[in-house]
């Protein structure tokens, strides 16, 4: 806290004795300065926190905190470090540790009783010094203020010059940017006009066409974009994907202008014998770059795709109808034939006379039964194709022990294993129970095991079942011819094979059906293989899941 030059200078007097303070006050009163009293060292320190003093008159002997301790604390504080301290004591010179007084920063000390004139003279010197120090400080502040103002004037002048230069530079930059913007706009307009995708900019609410590129103008003779074009060509009619007529307010331009967000909305049109189709997409461009809010409409011309899709759908429908009809027509006589053959086998087994001819007869019947089984299996696969394509491959979910299914299927493959010259090792001792379709799981095991025996080249085949935290795992490993890397993905597609048909029989349906069944049950199937090193097929089935018909349709249409 600074003191004005004409004001009284503060002097701090510290003594625990009231009579000592009264004596000091009476002695220094003639100086006409501000006398501040403190009756303890702590009170003196509190005064020093709020005010600067020309000198501190400090009694040495005080209770709680003596003068030396008080002086030490005064010197430790940055603001009061240079404040003069004058010790007063009633002790004799021999009893006063003079060196300690000077060590804590005292400028002098006086013995009580002191000579008033001497004390006033000493204090007056510190008062004058305080005033002169204050004057120097204020002159330094005034000088710094003058320098600051001069610096600010120089900065203001420099800033003004910089602003003038910056303004000139901004004008030049703006001129160049405007020219660049105009060139860019011309270039963008040329690009948009040349784009093969029909594009249009519409005015919100009214639907007025602000811009349309060449492709949009040529689509349906511009009738999709311009209201005036529809008036010039009244023969053009518009309809939705189901063939229902679309009025003006239901057209993509009107819907997008009203604020609807179009995302592949189909629209078709007919103009005489010509027929077209497009998908409409729209987005709202907010007000920006000085342009008002605008609607962007994009039309994807799918006329050729539409025709191709209809042809494909017609072909698929005809094919599926044929497969379904052929399968049913084949299965009926085959079922009857199988029943009669099995009856004949049972009758032959009861006749013991003429053992040798009868054995030959039984062998022929067994051959017929084997061939009928192969035909039945083929028919079942054809029926599965039809069901998968139609999304009608249903599942009957029950609790199924996968290990038991594997053991049962393996037990039926003894003849096939013998013919293939393979050995079959099975690890399926523990129950692995999940909620699946037993017949479909059996079909998966059968197809994979058939595949392993066919391509196993007479080497051992291993089948294992285990359970993990979230799913069951079925693995079938062979040591056969293996699969090329580029064929590993293809073999799971319909009618695809990794080897020529001349070398191995089959129609390329088994693995495709496996994948469709496993996918329908929420699982996955994968293969690990290298040429000449066999193959490992791994099926993972979650413990339970309701299959979705939509998944079958997407898989069939892929």
Coordinates of C-alpha atoms in Angstrom, one line a residue, residues 136 345 526:
X136 CA 11.7 7.6 -6.8
X345 CA -35.2 -109.2 -50.2
X526 CA -15.0 -73.5 -42.9

